[in-house]
Tab-separated table of C-alpha atoms in Angstrom:
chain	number	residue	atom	x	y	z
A	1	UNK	CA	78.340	133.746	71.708
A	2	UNK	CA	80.075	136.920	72.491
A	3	UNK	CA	78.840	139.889	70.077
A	4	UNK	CA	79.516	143.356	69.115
A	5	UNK	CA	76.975	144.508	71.474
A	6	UNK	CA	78.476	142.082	74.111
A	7	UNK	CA	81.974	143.725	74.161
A	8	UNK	CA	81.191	147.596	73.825
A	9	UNK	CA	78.177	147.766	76.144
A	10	UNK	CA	78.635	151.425	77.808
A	11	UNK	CA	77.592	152.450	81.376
A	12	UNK	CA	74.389	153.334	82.377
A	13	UNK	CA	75.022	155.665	85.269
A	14	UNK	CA	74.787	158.697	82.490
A	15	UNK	CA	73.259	158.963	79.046
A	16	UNK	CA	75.661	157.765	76.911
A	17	UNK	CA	78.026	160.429	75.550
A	18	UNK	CA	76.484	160.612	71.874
A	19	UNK	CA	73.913	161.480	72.969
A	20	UNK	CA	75.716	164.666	74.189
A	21	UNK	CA	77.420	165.741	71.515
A	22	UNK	CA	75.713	164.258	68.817
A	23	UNK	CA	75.459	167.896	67.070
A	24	UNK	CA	79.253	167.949	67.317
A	25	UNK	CA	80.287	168.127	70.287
A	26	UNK	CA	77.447	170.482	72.302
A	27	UNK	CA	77.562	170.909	75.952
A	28	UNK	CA	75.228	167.924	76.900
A	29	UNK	CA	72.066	168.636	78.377
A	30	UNK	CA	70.797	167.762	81.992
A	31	UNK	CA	69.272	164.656	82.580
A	32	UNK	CA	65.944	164.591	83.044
A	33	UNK	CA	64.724	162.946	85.958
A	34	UNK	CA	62.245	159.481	85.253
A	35	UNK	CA	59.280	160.884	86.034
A	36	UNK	CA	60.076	164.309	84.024
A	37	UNK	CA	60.920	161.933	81.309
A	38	UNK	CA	57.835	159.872	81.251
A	39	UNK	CA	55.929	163.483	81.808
A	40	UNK	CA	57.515	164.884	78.839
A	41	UNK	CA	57.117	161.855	76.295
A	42	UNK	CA	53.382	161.768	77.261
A	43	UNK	CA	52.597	165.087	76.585
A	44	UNK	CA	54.158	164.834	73.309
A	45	UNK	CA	52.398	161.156	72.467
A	46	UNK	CA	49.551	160.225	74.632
A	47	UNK	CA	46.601	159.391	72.877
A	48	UNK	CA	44.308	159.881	75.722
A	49	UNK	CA	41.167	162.407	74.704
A	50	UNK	CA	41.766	164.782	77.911
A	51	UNK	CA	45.687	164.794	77.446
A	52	UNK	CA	44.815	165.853	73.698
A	53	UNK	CA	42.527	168.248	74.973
A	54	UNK	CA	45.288	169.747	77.546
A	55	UNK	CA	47.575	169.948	74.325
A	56	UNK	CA	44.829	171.985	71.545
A	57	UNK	CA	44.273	174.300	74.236
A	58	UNK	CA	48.257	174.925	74.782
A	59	UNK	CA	48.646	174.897	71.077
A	60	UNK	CA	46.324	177.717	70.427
A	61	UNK	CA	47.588	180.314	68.353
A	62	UNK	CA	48.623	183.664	70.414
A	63	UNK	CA	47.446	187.061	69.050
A	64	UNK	CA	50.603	187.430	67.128
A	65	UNK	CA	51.916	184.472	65.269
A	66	UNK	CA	56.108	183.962	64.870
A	67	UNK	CA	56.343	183.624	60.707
A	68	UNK	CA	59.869	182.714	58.934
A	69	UNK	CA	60.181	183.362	54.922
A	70	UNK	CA	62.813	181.348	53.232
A	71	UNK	CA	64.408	182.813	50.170
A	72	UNK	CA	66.112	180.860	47.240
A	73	UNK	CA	67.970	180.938	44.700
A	74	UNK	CA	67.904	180.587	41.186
A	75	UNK	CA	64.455	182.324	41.158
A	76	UNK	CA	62.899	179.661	43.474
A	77	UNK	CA	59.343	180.067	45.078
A	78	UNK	CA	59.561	181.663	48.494
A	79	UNK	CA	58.080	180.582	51.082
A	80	UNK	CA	56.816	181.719	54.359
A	81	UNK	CA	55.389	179.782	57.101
A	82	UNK	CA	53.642	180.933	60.073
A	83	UNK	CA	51.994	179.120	63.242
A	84	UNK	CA	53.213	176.398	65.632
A	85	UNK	CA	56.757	176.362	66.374
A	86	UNK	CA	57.578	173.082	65.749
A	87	UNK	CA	56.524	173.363	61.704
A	88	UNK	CA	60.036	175.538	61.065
A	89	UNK	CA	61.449	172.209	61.393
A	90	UNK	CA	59.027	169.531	60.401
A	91	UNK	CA	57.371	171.978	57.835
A	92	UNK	CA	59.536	174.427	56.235
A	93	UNK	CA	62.346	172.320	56.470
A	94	UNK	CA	61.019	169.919	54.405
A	95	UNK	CA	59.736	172.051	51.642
A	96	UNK	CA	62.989	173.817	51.911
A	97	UNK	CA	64.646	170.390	51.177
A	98	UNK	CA	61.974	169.705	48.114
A	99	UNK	CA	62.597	172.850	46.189
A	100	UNK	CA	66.282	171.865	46.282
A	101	UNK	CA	65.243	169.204	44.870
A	102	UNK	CA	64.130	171.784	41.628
A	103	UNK	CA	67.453	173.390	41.497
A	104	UNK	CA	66.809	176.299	43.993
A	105	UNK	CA	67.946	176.199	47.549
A	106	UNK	CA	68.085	178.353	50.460
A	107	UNK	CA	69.225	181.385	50.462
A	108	UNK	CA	68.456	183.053	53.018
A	109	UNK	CA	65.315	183.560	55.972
A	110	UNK	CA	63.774	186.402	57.377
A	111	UNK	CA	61.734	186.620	60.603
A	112	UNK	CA	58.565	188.477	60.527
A	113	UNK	CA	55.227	188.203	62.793
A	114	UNK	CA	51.294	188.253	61.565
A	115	UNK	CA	48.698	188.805	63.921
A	116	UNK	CA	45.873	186.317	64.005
A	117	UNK	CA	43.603	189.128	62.851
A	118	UNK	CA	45.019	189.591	59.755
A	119	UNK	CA	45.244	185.527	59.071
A	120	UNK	CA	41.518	185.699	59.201
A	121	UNK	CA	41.430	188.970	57.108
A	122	UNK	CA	43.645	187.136	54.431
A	123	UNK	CA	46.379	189.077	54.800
A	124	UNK	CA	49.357	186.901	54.808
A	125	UNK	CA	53.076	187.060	54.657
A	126	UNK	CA	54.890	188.083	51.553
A	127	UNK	CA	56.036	184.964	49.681
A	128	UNK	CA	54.231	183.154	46.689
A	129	UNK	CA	53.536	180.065	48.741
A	130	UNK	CA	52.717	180.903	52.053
A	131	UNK	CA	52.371	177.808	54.923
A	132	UNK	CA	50.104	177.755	57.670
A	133	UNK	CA	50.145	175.586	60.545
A	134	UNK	CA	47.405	175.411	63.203
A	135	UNK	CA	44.653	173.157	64.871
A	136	UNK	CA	42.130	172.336	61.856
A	137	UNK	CA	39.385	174.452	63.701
A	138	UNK	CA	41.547	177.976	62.985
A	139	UNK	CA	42.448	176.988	59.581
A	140	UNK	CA	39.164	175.883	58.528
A	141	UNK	CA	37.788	179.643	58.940
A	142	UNK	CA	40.604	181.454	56.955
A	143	UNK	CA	39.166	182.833	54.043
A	144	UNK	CA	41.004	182.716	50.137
A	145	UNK	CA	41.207	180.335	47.447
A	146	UNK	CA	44.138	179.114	45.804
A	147	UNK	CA	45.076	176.691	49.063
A	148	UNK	CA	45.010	172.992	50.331
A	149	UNK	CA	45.033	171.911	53.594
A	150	UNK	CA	46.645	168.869	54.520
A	151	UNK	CA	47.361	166.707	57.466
A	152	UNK	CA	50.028	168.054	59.771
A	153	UNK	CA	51.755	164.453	60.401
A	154	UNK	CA	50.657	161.745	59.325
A	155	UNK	CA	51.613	157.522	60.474
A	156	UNK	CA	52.606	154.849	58.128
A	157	UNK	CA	50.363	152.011	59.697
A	158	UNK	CA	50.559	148.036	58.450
A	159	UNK	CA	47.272	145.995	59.138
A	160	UNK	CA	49.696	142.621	59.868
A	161	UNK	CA	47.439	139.863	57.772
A	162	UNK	CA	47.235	136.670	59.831
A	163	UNK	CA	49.815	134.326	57.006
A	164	UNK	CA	53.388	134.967	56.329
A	165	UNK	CA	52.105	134.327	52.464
A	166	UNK	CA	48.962	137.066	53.118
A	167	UNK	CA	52.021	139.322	54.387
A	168	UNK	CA	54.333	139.007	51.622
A	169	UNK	CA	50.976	139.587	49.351
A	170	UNK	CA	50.333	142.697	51.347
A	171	UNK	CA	54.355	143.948	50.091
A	172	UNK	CA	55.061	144.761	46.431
A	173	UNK	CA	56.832	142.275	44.101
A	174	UNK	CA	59.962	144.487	43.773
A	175	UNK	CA	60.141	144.849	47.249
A	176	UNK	CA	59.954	141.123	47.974
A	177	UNK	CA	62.362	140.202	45.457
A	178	UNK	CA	65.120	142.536	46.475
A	179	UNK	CA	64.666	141.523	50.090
A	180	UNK	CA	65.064	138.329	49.235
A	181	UNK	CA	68.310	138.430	47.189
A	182	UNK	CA	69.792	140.574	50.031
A	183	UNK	CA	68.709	138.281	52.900
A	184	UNK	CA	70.498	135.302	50.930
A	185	UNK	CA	73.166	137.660	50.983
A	186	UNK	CA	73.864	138.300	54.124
A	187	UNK	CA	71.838	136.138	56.449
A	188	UNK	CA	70.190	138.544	58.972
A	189	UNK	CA	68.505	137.498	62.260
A	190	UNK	CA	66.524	139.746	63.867
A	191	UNK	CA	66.877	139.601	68.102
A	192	UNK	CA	64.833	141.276	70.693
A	193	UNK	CA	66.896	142.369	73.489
A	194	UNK	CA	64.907	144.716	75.738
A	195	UNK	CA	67.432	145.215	78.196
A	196	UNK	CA	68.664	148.936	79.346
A	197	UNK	CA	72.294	147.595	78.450
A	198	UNK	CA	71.105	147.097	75.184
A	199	UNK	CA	69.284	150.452	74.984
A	200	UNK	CA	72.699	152.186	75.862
A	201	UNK	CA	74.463	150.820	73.238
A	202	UNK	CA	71.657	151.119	70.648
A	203	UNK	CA	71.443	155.048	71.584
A	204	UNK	CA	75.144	155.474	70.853
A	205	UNK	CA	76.489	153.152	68.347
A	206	UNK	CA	73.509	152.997	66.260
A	207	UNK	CA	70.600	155.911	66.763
A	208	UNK	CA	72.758	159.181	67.591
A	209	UNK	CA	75.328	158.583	64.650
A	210	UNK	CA	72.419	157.598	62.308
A	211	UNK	CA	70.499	161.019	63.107
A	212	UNK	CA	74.188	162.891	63.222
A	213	UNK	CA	75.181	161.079	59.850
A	214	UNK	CA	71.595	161.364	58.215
A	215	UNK	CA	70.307	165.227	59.468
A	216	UNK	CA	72.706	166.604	60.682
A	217	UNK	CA	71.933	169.602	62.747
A	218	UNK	CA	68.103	169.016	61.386
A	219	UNK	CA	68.358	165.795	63.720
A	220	UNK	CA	65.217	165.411	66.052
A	221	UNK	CA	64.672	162.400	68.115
A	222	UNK	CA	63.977	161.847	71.928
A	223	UNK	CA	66.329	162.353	74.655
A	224	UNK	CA	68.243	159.352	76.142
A	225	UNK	CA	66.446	159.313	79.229
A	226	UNK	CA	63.126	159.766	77.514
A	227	UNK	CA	63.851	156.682	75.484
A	228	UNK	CA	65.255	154.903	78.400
A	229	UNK	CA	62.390	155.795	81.015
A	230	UNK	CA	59.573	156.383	79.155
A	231	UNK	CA	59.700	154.258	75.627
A	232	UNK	CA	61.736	151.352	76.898
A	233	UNK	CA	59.086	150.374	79.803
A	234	UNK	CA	56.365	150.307	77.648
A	235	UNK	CA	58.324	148.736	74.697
A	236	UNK	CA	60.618	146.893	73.391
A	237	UNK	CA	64.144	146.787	71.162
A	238	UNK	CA	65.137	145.111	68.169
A	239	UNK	CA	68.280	144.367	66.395
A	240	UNK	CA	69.014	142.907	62.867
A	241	UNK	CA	72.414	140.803	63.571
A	242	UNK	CA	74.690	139.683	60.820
A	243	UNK	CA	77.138	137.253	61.604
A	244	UNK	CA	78.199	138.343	65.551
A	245	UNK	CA	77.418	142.078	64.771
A	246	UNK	CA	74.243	144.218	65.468
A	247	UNK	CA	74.273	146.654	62.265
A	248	UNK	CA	70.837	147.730	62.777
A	249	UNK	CA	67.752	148.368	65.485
A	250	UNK	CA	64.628	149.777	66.377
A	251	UNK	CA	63.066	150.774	69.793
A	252	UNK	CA	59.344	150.505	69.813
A	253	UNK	CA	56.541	151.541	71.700
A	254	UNK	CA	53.325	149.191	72.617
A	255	UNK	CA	49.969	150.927	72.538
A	256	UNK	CA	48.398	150.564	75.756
A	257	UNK	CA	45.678	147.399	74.731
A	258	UNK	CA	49.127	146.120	73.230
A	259	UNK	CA	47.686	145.675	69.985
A	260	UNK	CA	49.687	147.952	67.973
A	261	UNK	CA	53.525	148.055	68.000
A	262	UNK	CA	54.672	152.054	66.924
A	263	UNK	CA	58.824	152.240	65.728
A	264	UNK	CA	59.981	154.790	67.712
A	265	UNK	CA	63.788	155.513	67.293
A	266	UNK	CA	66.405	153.522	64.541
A	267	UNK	CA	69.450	153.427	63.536
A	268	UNK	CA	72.478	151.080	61.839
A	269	UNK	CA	75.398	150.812	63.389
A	270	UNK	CA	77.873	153.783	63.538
A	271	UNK	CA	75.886	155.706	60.889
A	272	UNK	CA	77.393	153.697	58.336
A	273	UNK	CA	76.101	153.853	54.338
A	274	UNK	CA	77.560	150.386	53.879
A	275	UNK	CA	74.379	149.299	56.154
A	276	UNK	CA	72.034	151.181	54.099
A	277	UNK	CA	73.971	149.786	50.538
A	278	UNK	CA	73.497	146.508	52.287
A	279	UNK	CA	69.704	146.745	52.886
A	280	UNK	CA	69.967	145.899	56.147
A	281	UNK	CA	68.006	149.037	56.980
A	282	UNK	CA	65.369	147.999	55.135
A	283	UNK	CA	65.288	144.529	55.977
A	284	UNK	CA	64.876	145.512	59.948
A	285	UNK	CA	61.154	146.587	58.424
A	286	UNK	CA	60.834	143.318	56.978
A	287	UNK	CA	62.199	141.281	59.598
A	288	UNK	CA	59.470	143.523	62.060
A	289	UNK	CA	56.505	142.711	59.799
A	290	UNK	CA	57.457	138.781	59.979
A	291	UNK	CA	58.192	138.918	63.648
A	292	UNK	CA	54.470	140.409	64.169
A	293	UNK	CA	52.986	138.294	62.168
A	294	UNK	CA	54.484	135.238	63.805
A	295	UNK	CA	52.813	136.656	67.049
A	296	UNK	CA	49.348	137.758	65.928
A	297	UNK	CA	50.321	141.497	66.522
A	298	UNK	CA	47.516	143.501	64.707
A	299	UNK	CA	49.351	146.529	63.501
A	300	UNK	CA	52.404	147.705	62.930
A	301	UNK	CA	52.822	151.759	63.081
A	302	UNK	CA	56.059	152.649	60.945
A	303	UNK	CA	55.567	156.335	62.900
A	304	UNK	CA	54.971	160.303	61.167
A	305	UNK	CA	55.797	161.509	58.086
A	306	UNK	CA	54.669	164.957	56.287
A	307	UNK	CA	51.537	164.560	53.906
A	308	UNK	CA	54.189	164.977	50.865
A	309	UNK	CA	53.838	161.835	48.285
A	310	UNK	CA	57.448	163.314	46.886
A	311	UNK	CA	58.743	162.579	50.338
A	312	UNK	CA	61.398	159.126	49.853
A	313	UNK	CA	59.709	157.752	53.404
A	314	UNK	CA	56.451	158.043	51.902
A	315	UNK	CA	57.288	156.089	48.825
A	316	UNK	CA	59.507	153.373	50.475
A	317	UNK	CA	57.135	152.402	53.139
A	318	UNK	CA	53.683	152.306	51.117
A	319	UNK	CA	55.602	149.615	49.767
A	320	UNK	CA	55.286	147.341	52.299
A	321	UNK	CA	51.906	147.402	52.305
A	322	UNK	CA	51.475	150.741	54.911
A	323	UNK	CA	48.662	153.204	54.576
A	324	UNK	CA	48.277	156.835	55.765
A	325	UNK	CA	46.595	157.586	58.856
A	326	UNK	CA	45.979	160.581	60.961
A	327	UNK	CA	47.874	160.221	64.121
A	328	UNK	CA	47.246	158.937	67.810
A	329	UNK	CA	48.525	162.052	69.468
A	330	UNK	CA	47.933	165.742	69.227
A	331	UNK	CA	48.820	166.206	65.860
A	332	UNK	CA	45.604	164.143	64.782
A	333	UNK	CA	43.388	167.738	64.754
A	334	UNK	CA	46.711	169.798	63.055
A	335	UNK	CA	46.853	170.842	59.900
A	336	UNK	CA	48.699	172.310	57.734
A	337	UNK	CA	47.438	175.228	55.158
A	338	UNK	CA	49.213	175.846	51.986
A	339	UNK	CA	48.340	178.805	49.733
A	340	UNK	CA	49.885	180.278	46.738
A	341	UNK	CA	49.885	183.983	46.054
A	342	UNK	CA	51.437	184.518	43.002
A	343	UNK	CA	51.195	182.667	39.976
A	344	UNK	CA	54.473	181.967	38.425
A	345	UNK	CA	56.463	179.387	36.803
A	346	UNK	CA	58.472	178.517	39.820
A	347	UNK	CA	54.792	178.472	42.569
A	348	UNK	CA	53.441	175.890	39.330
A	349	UNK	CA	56.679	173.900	39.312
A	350	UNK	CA	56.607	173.425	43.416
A	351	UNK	CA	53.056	172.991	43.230
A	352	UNK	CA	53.023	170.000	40.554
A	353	UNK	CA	56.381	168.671	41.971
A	354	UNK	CA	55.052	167.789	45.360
A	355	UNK	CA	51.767	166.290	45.025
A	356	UNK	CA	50.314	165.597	48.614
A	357	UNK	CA	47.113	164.482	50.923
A	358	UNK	CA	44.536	166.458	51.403
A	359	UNK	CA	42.378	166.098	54.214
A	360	UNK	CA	38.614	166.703	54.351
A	361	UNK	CA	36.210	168.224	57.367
A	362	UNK	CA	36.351	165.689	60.353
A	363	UNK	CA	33.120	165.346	61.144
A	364	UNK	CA	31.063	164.596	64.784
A	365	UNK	CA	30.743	161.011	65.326
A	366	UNK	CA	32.574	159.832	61.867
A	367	UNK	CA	36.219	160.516	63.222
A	368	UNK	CA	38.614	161.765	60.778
A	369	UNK	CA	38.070	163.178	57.157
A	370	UNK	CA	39.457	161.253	54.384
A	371	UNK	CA	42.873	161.766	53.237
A	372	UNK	CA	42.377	162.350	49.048
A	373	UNK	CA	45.733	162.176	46.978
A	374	UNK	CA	45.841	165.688	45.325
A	375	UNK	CA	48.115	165.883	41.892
A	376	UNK	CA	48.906	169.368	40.140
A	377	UNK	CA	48.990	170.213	36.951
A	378	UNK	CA	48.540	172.527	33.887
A	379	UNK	CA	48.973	172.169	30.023
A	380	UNK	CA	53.067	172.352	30.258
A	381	UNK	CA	53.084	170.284	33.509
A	382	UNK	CA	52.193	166.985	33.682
A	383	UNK	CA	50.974	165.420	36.898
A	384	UNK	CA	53.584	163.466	38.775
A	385	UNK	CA	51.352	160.493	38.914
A	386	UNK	CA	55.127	158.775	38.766
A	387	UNK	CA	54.979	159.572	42.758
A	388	UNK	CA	52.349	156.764	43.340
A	389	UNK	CA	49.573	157.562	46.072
A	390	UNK	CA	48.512	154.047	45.824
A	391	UNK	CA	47.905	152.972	49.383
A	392	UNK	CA	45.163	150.573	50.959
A	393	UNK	CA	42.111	152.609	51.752
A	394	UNK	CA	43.436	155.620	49.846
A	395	UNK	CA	40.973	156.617	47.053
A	396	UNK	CA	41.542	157.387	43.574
A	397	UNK	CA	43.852	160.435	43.253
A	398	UNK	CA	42.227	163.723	42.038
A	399	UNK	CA	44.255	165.935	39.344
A	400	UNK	CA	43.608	169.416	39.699
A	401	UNK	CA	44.322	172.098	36.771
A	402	UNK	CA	46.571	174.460	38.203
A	403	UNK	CA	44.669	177.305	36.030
A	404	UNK	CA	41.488	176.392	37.811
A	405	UNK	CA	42.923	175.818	41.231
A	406	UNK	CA	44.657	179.652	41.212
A	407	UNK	CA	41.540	181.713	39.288
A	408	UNK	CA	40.130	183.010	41.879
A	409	UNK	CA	42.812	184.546	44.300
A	410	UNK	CA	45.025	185.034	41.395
A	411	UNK	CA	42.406	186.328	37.995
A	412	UNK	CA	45.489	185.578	35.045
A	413	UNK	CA	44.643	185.541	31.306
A	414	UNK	CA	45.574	180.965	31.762
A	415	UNK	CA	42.948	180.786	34.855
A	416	UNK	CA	40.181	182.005	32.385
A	417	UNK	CA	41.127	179.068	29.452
A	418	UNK	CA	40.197	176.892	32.511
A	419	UNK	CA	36.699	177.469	33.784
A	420	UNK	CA	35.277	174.407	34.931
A	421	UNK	CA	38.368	172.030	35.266
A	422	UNK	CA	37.166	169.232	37.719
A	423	UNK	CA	38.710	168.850	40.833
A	424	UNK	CA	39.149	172.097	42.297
A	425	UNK	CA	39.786	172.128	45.674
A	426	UNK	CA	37.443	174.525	48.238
């Protein structure tokens, strides 16, 4: 059978040339050499205790912290965030994006620095909602009330049950129904093709115009020769085929006892929304799920998200039965700190709009603290309890009085109606 993938397969001797100029047509980048590769995508993902160590200790805050405070319109909150370097994109971009979402975007940033010894003095940038993020250890010692901390990242993880009939009992009833009607519809297979050919045209015709089409210049993903010398040795590729075509696939990555199988990179094929209208995106997750289950593969690690139940990723994936867990890597001691210093109508609208996960103290010998579904809300606001948290292993969700939750770094005449709302967060 000669297939799309057959008759566009792209040389190897260079990455291929999406991935050069896949933020419109930039200068590409030099390749990195295997073992740099391998080098680089372990020091971003290995779960190894001393490699984790090497990584805290590089993460450390220096004495003056970079901060960025974005501006909107329409009276939005501001917001400043401070700390590690890569939160101005997998942070502030995101809450950015979610106060769009309430009718005020971006207006404008400006750059400013803090020095650690003011963080710890509690004096913080000038914004209403200001964002730290840092290893849990600093943040933990910052003093003020009026703030949350929350994981950094967090993985979508899917304990595979040992049945095809236990799985499709572990996915929710909408969710199998519509899978099914678009299955009948279109008749997907699902191949495994582990090959670097296959890698090469995956990266271009699929991955790089998915990330182009999808983010834009906010795209982040691995380099070519990351994914082709450090991901594909260790993993393995997947494509949903309809008819002759490959409209969709997934490179993963096997933990090293080979009991978990992590979704690295994905993509459908040229960008396309048809693919998406289609639901063959989604059915490449449920095409994954049955193809693990088939093979008694434990778990199956849909990869990071932000602690945000308003984010879509969030929402789509719980559906098929994923929970929330801290991850493998170095992010699995980062958090993030969020604090409002004003309160106004637009800090309580942000605030009850994005419900999230807190985390609580990790504690010697009982591994990480428990991820708690936090809702906002005050007598005008309801909570959003329409953004479900409702996750195996996640507990009950806590709803927390706005009022109560900004008293005491913020004394107004509605925190005093409010004195012992439950709930309040340390």
């Amino acid at each position: 059978m000669t297939t799309q993938h057959d008759a566009a397969r792209p040389a190897l001797a260079a990455p291929p040339s999406g991935a050069a100029t896949r933020h419109g047509g930039a200068a590409p980048a030099p390749p990195f050499r295997p073992a740099r590769a391998r080098l680089a995508y372990w020091w971003n993902n290995t779960p190894s205790p001393a490699g984790r160590s090497v990584r805290r200790a590089a993460d450390s805050l220096p004495g003056t912290v970079p901060a960025l405070v974005s501006h909107a319109r329409s009276g939005g909150v501001s917001i400043a965030y401070a700390g590690l370097g890569i939160g101005r994109t997998n942070i502030l971009q995101l809450l950015e994006q979610q106060r769009a979402l309430l009718g005020a975007p971006t207006s404008h940033r400006t750059a400013a620095h803090v020095h650690r010894r003011d963080l710890a003095a509690g004096r913080l940038p000038d914004a209403d909602l200001v964002v730290l993020g840092a290893e849990e250890h600093t943040l933990r010692g910052l003093p003020g009330h009026g703030a949350v901390l929350a994981p950094f990242r967090l993985h979508l993880v899917v304990d595979v049950p040992a049945t095809q009939e236990e799985l499709q009992r572990l996915i929710s009833k909408r969710e199998r129904g519509q899978f099914r009607r678009d299955q009948r519809a279109h008749d997907w297979d699902l191949d495994e093709d582990p090959s670097p050919e296959a890698l090469a045209f995956f990266y271009e015709r699929l991955h790089t115009p998915t990330m182009r089409r999808r983010h834009g210049e906010r795209s982040r993903t691995e380099r070519f020769d990351v994914a082709r010398h450090a991901v594909l040795p260790r993993g393995t590729l997947f494509f949903l085929r309809q008819a002759d075509t490959r409209v969709a696939g997934v490179l993963c990555h096997w933990s090293k006892d080979r009991r978990t199988l992590t979704t690295r990179l994905l993509g459908v094929l040229d960008g396309l929304d048809e693919h998406y209208r289609s639901g063959a995106f989604k059915a490449l997750y449920h095409h994954l799920l049955r193809w693990a289950c088939d093979r008694g593969v434990p778990r199956v690690d849909f990869f990071g998200t932000e602690a945000f139940l308003s984010k879509g990723i969030f929402q789509w994936k719980r559906k098929l039965g994923a929970r929330p867990e801290l991850p493998p890597n170095h992010f699995s001691t980062k958090r993030v700190r969020i604090q409002a210093t004003r309160d106004t109508p637009a800090v309580r609208d942000f605030l009850v709009a994005n419900p999230l996960l807190r985390t609580g103290p990790q504690r010697r010998g009982h591994g990480a603290g428990v991820l708690t579904p936090v809702y906002f809300t005050d007598d005008d606001r309801p909570p959003r309890l329409d953004l479900s948290s409702r996750c195996p292993g996640l507990p009950a969700p806590e709803i927390v009085h706005l009022d109560t939750f900004l008293k005491a770094a913020l004394p107004t005449a509605a925190a005093r109606r409010h004195p012992e709302s439950p709930g309040v967060l340390p």
